[in-house]
Coordinates of C-alpha atoms and ligand atoms in Angstrom, one line a residue:
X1 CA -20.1 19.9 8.4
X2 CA -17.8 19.2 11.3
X3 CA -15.3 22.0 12.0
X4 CA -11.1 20.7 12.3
X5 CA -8.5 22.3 12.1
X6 CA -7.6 22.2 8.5
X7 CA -4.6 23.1 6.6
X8 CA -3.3 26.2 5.2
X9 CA -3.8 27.5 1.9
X10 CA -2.9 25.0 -0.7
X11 CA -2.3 24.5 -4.6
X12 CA -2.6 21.1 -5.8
X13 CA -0.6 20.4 -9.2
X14 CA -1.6 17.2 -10.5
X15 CA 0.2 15.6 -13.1
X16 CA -1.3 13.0 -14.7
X17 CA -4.8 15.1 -14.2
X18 CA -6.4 12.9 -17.0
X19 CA -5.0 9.7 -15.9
X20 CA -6.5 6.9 -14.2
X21 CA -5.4 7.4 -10.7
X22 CA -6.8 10.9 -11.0
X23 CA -9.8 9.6 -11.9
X24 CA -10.4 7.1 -9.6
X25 CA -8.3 8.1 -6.5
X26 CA -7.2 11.2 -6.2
X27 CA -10.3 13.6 -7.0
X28 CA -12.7 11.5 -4.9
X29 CA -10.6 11.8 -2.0
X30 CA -10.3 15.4 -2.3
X31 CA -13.5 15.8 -2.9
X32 CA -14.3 13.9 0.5
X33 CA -12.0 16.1 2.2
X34 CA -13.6 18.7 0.9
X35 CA -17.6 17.4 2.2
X36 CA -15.8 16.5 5.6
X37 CA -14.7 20.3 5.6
X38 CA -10.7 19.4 5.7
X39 CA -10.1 21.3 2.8
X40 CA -8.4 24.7 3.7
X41 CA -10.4 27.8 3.1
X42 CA -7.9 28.6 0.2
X43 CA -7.5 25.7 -2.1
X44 CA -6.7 25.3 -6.3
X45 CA -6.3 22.0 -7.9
X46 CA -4.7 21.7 -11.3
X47 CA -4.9 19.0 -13.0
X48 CA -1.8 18.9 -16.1
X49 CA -2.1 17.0 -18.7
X50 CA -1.5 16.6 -22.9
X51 CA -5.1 15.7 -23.9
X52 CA -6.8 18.4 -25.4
X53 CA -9.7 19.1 -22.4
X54 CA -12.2 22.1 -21.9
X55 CA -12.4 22.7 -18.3
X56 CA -16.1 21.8 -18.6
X57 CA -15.3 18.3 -20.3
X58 CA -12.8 17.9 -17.6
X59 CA -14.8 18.3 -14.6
X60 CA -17.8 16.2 -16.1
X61 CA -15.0 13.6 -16.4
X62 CA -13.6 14.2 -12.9
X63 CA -17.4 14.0 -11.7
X64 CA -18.1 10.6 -13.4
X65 CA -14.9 9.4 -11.6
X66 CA -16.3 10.6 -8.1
X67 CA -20.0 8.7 -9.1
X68 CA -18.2 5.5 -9.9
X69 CA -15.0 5.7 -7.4
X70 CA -16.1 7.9 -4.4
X71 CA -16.5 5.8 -1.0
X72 CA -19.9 7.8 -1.3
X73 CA -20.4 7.4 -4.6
X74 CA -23.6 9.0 -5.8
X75 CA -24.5 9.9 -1.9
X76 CA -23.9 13.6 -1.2
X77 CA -22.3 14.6 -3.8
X78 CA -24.5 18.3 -3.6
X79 CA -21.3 20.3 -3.6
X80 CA -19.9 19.3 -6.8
X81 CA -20.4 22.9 -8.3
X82 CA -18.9 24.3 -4.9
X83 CA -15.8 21.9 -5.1
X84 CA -15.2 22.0 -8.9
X85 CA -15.1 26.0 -8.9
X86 CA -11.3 25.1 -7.1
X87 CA -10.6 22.9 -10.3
X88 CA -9.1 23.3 -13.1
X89 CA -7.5 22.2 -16.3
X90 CA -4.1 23.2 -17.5
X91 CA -3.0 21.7 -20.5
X92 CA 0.5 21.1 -21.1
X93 CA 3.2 18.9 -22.5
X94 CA 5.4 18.1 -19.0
X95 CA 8.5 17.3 -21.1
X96 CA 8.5 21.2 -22.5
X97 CA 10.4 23.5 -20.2
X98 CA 9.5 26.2 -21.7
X99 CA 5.3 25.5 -20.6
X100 CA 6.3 25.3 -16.9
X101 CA 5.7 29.1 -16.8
X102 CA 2.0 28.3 -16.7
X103 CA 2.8 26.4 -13.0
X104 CA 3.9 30.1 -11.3
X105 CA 1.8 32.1 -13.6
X106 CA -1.2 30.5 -11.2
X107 CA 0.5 30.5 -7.9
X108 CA 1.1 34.3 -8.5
X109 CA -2.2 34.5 -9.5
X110 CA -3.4 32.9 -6.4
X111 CA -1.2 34.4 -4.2
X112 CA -2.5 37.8 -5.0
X113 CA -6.0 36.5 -4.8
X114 CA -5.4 35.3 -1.3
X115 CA -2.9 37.3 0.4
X116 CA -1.1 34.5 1.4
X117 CA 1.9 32.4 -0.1
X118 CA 0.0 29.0 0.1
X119 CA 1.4 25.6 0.3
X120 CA 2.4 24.7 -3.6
X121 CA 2.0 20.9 -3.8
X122 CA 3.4 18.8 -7.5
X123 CA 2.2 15.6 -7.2
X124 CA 3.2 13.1 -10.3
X125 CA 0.4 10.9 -10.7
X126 CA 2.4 9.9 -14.0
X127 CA 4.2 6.5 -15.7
X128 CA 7.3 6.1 -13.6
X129 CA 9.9 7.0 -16.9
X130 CA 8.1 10.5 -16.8
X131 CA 8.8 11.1 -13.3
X132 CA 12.4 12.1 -13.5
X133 CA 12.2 14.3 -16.8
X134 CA 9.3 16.3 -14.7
X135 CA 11.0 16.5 -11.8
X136 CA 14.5 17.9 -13.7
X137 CA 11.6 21.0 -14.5
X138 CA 9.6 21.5 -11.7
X139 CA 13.1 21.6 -9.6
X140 CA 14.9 24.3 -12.1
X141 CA 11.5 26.6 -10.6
X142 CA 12.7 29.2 -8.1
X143 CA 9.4 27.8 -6.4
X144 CA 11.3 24.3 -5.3
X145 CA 13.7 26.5 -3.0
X146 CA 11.0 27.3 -0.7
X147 CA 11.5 24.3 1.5
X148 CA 8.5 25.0 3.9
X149 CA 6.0 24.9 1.4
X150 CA 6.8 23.5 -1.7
X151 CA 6.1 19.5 -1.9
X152 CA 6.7 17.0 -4.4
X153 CA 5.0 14.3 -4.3
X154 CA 5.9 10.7 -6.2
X155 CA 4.1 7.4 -6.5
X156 CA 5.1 4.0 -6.1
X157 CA 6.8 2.4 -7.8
X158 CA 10.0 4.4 -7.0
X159 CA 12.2 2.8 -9.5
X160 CA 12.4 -0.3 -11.0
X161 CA 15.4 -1.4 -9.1
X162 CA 17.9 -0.7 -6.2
X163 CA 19.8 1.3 -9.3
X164 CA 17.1 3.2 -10.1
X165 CA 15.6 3.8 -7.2
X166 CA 18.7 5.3 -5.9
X167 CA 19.0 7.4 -9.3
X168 CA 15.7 9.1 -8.8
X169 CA 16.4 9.8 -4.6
X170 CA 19.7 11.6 -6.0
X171 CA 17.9 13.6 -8.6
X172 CA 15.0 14.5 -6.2
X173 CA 17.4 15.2 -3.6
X174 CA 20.1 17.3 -5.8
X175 CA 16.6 19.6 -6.4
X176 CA 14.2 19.0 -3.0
X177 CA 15.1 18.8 0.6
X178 CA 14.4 15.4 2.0
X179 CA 11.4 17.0 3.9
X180 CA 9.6 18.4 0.7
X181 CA 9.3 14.8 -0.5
X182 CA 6.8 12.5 -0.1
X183 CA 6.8 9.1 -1.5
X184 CA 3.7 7.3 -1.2
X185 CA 2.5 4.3 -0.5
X186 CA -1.5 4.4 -0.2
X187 CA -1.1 1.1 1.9
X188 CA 0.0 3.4 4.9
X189 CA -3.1 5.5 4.4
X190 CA -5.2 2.8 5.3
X191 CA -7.1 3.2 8.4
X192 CA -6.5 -0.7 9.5
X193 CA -3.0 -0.5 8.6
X194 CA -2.3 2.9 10.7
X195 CA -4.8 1.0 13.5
X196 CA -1.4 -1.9 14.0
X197 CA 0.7 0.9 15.5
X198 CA -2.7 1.9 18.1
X199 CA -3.0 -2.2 18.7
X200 CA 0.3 -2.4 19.4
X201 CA 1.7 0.5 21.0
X202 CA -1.7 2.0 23.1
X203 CA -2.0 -1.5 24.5
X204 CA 0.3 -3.0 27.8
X205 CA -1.6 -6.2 26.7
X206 CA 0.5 -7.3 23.0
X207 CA 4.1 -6.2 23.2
X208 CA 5.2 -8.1 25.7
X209 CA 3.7 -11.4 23.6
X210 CA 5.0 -9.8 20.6
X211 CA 8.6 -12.0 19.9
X212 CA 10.4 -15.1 19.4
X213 CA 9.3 -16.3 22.9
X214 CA 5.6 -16.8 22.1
X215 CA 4.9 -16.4 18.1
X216 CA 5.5 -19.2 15.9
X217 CA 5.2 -17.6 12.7
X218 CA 3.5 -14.8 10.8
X219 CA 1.6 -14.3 7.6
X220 CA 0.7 -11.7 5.4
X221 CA -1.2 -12.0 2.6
X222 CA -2.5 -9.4 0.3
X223 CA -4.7 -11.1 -2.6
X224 CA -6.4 -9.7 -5.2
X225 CA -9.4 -11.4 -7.2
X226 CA -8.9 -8.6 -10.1
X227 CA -7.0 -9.5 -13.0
X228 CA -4.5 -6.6 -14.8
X229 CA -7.6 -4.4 -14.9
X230 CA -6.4 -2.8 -18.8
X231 CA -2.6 -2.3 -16.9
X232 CA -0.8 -4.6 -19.0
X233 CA 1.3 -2.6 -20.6
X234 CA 2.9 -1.2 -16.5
X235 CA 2.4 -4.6 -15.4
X236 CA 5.0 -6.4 -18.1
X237 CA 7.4 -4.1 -16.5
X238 CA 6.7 -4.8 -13.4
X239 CA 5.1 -8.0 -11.6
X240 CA 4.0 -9.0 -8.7
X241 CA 6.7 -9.1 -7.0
X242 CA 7.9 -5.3 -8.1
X243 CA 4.4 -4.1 -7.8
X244 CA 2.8 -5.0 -4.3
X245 CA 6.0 -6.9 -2.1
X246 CA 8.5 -4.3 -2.6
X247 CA 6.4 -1.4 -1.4
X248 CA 2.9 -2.7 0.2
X249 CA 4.1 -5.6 2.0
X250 CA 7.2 -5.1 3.1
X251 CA 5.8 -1.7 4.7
X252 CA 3.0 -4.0 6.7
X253 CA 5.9 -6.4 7.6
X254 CA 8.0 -3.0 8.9
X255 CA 4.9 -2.3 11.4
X256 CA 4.2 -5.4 12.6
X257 CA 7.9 -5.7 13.3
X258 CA 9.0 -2.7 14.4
X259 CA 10.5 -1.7 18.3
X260 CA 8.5 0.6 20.2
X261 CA 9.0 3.9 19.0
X262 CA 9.8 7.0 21.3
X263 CA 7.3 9.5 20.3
X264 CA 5.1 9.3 16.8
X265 CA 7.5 11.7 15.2
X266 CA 7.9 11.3 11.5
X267 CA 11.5 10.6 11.6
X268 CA 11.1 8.2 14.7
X269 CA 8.6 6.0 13.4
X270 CA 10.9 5.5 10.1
X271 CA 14.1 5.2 11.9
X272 CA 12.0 2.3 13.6
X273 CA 10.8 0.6 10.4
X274 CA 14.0 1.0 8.3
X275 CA 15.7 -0.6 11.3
X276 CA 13.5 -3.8 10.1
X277 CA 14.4 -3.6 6.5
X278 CA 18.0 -3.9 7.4
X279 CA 17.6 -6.9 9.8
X280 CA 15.8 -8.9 7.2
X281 CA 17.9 -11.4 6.0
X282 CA 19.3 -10.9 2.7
X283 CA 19.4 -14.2 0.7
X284 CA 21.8 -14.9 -2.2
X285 CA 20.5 -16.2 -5.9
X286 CA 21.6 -19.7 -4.7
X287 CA 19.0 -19.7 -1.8
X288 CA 16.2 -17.9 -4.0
X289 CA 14.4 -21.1 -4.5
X290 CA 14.2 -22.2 -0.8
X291 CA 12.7 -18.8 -0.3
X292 CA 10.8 -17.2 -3.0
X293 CA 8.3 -18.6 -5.1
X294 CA 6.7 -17.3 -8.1
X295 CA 3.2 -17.5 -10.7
X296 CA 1.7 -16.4 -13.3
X297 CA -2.2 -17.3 -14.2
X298 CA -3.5 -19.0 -16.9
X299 CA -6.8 -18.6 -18.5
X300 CA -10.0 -20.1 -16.8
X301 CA -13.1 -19.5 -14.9
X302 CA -13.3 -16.4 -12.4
X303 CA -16.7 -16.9 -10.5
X304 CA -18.4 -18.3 -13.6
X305 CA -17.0 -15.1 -15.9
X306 CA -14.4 -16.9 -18.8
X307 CA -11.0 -15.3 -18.5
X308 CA -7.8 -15.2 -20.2
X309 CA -4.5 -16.2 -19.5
X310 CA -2.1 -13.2 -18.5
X311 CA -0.3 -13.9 -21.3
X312 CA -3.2 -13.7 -23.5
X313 CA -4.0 -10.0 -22.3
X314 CA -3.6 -7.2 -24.0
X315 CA -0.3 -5.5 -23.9
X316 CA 1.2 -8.1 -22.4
X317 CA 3.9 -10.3 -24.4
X318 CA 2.6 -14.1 -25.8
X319 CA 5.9 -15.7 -24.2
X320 CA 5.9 -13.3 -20.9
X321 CA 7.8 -14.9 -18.2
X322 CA 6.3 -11.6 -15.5
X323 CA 5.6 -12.9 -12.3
X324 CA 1.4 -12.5 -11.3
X325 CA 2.1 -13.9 -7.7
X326 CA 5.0 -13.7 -5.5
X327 CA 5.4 -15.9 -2.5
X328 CA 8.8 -14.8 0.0
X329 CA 10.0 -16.2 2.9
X330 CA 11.6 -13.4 5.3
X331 CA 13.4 -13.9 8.5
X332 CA 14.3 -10.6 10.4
X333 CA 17.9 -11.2 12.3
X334 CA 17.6 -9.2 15.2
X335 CA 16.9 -10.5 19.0
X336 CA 13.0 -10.2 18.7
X337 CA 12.5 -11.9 15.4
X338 CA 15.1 -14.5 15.1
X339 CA 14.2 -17.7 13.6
X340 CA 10.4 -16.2 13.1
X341 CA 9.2 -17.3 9.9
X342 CA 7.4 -14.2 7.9
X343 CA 5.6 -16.1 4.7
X344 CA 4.5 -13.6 2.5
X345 CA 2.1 -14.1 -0.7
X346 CA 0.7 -11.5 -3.1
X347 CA -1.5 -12.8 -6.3
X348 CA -3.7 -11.0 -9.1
X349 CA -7.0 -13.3 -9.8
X350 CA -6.8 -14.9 -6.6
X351 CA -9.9 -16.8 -5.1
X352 CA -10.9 -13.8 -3.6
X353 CA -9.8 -10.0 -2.5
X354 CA -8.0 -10.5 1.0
X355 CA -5.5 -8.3 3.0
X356 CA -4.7 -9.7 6.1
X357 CA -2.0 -10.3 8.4
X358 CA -1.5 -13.7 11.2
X359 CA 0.7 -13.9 13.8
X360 CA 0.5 -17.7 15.1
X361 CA 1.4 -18.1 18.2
X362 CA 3.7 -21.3 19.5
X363 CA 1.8 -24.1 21.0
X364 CA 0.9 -24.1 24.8
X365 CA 3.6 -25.9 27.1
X366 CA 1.9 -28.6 28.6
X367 CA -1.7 -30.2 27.7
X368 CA -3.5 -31.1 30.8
X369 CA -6.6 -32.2 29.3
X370 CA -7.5 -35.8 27.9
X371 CA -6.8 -36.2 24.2
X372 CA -10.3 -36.6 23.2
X373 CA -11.4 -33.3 24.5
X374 CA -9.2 -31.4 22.1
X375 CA -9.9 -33.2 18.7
X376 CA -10.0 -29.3 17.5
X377 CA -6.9 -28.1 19.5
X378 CA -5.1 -25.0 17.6
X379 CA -2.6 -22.5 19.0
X380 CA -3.7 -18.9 20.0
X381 CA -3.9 -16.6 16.5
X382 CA -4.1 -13.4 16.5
X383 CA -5.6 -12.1 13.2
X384 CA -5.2 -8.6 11.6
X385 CA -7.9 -7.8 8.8
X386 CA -7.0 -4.8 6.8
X387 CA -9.4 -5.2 3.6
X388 CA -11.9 -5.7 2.7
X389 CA -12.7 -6.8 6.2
X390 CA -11.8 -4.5 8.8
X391 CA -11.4 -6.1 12.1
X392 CA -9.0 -7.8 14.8
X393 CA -9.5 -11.3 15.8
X394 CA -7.7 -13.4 18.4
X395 CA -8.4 -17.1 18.8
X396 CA -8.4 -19.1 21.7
X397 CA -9.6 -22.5 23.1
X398 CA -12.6 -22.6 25.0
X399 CA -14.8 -25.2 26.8
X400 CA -17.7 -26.4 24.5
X401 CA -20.6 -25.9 26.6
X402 CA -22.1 -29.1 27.8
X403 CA -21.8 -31.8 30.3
X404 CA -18.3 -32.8 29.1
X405 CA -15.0 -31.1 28.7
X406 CA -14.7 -30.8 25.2
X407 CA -12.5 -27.3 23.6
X408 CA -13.1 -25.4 20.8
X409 CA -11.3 -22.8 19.3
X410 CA -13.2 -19.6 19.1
X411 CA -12.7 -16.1 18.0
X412 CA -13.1 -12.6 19.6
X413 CA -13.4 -9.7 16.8
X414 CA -13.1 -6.1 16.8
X415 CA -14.6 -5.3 13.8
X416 CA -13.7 -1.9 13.2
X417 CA -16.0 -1.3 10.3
X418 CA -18.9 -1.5 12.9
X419 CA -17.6 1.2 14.5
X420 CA -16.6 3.7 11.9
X421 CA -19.6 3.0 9.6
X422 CA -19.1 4.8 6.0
X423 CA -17.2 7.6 7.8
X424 CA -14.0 5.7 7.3
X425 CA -11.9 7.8 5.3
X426 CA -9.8 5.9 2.4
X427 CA -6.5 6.0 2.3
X428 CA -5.9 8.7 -0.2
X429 CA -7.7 11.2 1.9
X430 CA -5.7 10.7 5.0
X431 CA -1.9 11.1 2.7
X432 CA -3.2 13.9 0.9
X433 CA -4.5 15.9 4.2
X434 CA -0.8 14.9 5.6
X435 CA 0.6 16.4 2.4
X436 CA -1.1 19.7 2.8
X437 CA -0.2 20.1 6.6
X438 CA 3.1 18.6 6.1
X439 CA 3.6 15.8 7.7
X440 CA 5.2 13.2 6.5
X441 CA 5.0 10.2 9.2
X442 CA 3.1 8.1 6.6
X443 CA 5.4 8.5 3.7
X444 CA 8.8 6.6 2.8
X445 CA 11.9 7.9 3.3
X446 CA 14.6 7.6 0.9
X447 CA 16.9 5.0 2.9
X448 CA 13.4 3.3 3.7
X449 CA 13.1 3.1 -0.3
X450 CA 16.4 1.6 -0.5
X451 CA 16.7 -1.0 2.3
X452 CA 13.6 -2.3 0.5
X453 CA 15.0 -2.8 -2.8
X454 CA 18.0 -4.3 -1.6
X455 CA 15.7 -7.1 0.3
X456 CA 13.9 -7.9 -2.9
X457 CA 17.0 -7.7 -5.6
X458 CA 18.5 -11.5 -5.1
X459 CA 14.8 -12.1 -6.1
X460 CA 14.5 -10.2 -8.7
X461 CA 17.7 -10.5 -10.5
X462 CA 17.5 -14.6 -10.1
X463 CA 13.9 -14.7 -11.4
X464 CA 15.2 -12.3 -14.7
X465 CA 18.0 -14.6 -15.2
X466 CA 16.4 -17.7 -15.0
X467 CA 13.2 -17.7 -16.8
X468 CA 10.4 -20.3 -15.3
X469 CA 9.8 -23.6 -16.6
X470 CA 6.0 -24.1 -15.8
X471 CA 4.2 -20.6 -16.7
X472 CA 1.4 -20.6 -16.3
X473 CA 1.4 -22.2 -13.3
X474 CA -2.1 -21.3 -11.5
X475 CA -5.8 -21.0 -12.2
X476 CA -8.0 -17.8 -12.2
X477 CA -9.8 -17.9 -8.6
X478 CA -7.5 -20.4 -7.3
X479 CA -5.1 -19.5 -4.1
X480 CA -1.7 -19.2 -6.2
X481 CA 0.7 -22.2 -7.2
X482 CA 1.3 -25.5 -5.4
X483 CA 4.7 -24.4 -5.1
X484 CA 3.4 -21.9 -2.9
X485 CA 1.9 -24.6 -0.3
X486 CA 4.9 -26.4 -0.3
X487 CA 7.1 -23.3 0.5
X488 CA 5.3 -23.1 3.9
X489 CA 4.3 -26.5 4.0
X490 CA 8.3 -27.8 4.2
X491 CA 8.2 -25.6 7.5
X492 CA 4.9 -27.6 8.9
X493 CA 2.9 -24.7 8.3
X494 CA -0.6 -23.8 5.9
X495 CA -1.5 -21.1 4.1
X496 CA -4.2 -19.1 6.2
X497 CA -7.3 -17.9 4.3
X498 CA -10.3 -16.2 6.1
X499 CA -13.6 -16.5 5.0
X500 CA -14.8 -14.5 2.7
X501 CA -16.2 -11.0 3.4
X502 CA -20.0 -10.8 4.3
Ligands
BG6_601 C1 -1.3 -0.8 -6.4 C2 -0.8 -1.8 -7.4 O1 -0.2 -0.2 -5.8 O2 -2.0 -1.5 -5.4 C3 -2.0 -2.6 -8.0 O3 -0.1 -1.2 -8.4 C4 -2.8 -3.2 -6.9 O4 -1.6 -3.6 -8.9 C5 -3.2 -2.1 -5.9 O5 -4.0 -3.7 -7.5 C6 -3.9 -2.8 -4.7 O6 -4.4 -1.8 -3.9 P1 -5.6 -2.0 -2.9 O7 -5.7 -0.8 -2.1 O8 -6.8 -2.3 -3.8 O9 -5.3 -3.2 -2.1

């Protein structure tokens, strides 16, 4: 085991401890914090819930998640026993006051067993209408005054709206100092997404390239080739658009875009990004159309496998008008970005899983060479892979070896995958090891929360009042709608997609 410097004594409340994200997520990546020795030396884990679960039934559940889910999987999983004697079951109803007694019954117990007052961490791995009912409890706890080491910790989506959204920041923040909560969004945990702030700001090479002088446009997509995955019933109330632009995207958009911060202190780094989410231009429901385009998928064929039409699955309405892909236009008004096109796109059964990010840079000035050596001319790209590739790419021209001077684009990678190998650690591992020590770069502040609502509510509120007229509009394991093409094609542009993973 390699030896860090790992945080201090912790207790990890999960709520939500038989739920899916649990299962899948949040166990594996403790566990792999625990086999890369991160862990502290002093660590509980409670998961709370209302099903009826022995602690043995539990941790044979939590184990089948880290089998199926862990980026190990069935590899080294040897300390199992060692791990699970830190977990435990507590089953109670998070709506009854009255059971939250059973929280500081274990942190006293704990406490006395260490010696120590350890870190107490809630994190509400729950349906978003629970979360505020919970919180109302957990902050009436003499516990939530102790500001240094008491730490809430809430999952996207926060809200459902700019209304709500700012509901839930004033309950959290009439209970929690802003530093005790973290907001998450696993798409900052990602190692490729945390690696745009090292390409940009380690580097003398990018920034000054990185405007209005040199880039054309920028992309970002973020596709998924899953369907609802059994989510319909979160999904109706959410939607594409809700679900991965609001949060996910707009956060990538906020790093690519961001000035040069001053030092990587937490606060500096979201000073910088929510500076971004107030430059983007907000649109009104007249221009919605011109900027924002939506879809929903119909039943098909998804890689030879016969699939239903989203509004064919279950717990999802026959007549639902929920968008499944989101395409936005964004322009950020401020003196690097102006007039930069951002196209973003988001999709569920898309042609295939892609994350990836394209800044296209404008055409060279002057074209010295005869026209017939550059039948494959294309400007300079520079090409951000965040999943399920993991690499950097940046094209260029170059001769064609040979007697004659023909060019051809070509591309140098970084693959970053390469050079991490399977020690990569997911996203979840990285927040939750910020969590324990208390750092909170990587999470979203509340007036981060809100600029980003208010960038996305002409969208929303104009797609809720005027319900489409061609759902469903795109096919299982196709790239979206055509009215996505011609969003970025009435600006001269294409879609870019990368080929697929090896
Ligand atoms: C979640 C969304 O936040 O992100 C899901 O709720 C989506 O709908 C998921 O599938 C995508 O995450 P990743 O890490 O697989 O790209």
């Amino acid at each position: 085991m390699q030896s860090n410097k790992r945080p201090p004594a912790s207790i990890l409340f999960i709520f939500g401890g038989s739920g899916d994200l649990n299962y899948r997520k949040l166990t594996p990546a403790l566990y792999n914090l625990f086999l890369d020795n991160w862990m502290p030396d002093q660590f509980a884990i409670a998961g709370i819930g209302r099903s009826p679960y022995s602690n043995e039934k539990y941790l044979e559940h939590l184990l089948d998640g880290v089998t199926k889910f862990s980026r190990r999987r069935g590899k080294q999983n040897g300390h199992w026993t060692e791990f699970s004697q830190h977990v435990s079951y507590l089953q109670m109803d998070g709506d009854d006051a009255a059971a939250y007694h059973k929280i500081t019954d274990l942190v006293k117990q704990k406490e006395e067993e260490w010696g120590v007052h350890p870190n107490v961490i809630f994190y509400l791995a729950v349906a978003p209408q629970l979360v505020p009912s919970i919180a109302q409890k957990l902050g009436a706890l003499k516990l939530c005054g102790e500001k240094s080491t008491t730490r809430i910790v809430v999952e996207k989506p926060f809200g459902h709206d700019l209304e709500s959204a700012h509901e839930l920041n004033l309950l959290l923040s009439s209970m929690f100092a802003e530093e005790q909560i973290f907001r998450i969004d696993h798409y900052l945990g990602k190692e490729t997404v945390q690696n745009i702030l090292a390409l940009r700001f380690a580097n003398a090479l990018f920034e000054p390239l990185w405007n209005r002088n040199y880039i054309d446009h920028i992309q970002i997509t973020a596709a998924e080739a899953v369907g609802l995955e059994g989510r319909g019933g979160y999904f109706e109330h959410a939607g594409a658009l809700r679900d991965m632009v609001q949060n996910h995207i707009l956060q990538i958009l906020c790093m690519i875009a961001m000035e040069p911060p001053v030092s990587f202190d937490a606060n500096e780094i979201r000073n910088k990004k929510v500076d971004v989410l107030n430059a983007i231009r907000r649109i009104t429901k007249e221009q919605v159309h011109d900027y924002a385009v939506r879809g929903q998928y119909s039943g098909g064929w998804k890689k030879g496998e016969k699939v239903v039409g989203y509004r064919q699955e279950e717990g999802v309405n026959p007549q639902s008008n929920i968008d499944t892909f989101a395409a936005v236009k964004f322009y950020i008004d401020n003196w690097r970005w102006q007039g930069v096109p951002i196209y973003v796109r988001t999709g569920k059964y898309l042609n295939q899983k892609a994350t990836h990010i394209t800044l296209q840079f404008k055409q060279a000035p002057h074209y010295a060479f005869p026209s017939e050596s550059a039948e494959t001319w294309r400007s300079n790209r520079l090409t951000i892979s965040i999943q399920p590739n993991m690499d950097i790419s940046i094209r260029f021209q170059a001769k064609r070896p040979g007697q004659t001077m023909m060019l051809d684009p070509v591309d140098m990678t970084f693959d970053y995958d390469a050079v991490a190998g399977e020690h990569l650690p997911e996203a979840y591992e990285t927040l939750l090891l910020d969590v324990m020590e208390g750092d909170a770069t990587l999470f979203m502040r509340n007036d981060q929360v809100d600029a980003a609502w208010q960038v996305i509510m002409p969208i929303l509120e104009t797609w809720e009042n005027r319900p489409p007229q061609d759902f469903p509009n795109y096919a299982p394991d196709s790239w979206g709608p055509d009215a996505a093409d011609a969003l970025i094609a009435r600006d001269g542009h294409t879609w870019i997609n990368l080929p697929p993973a090896p």
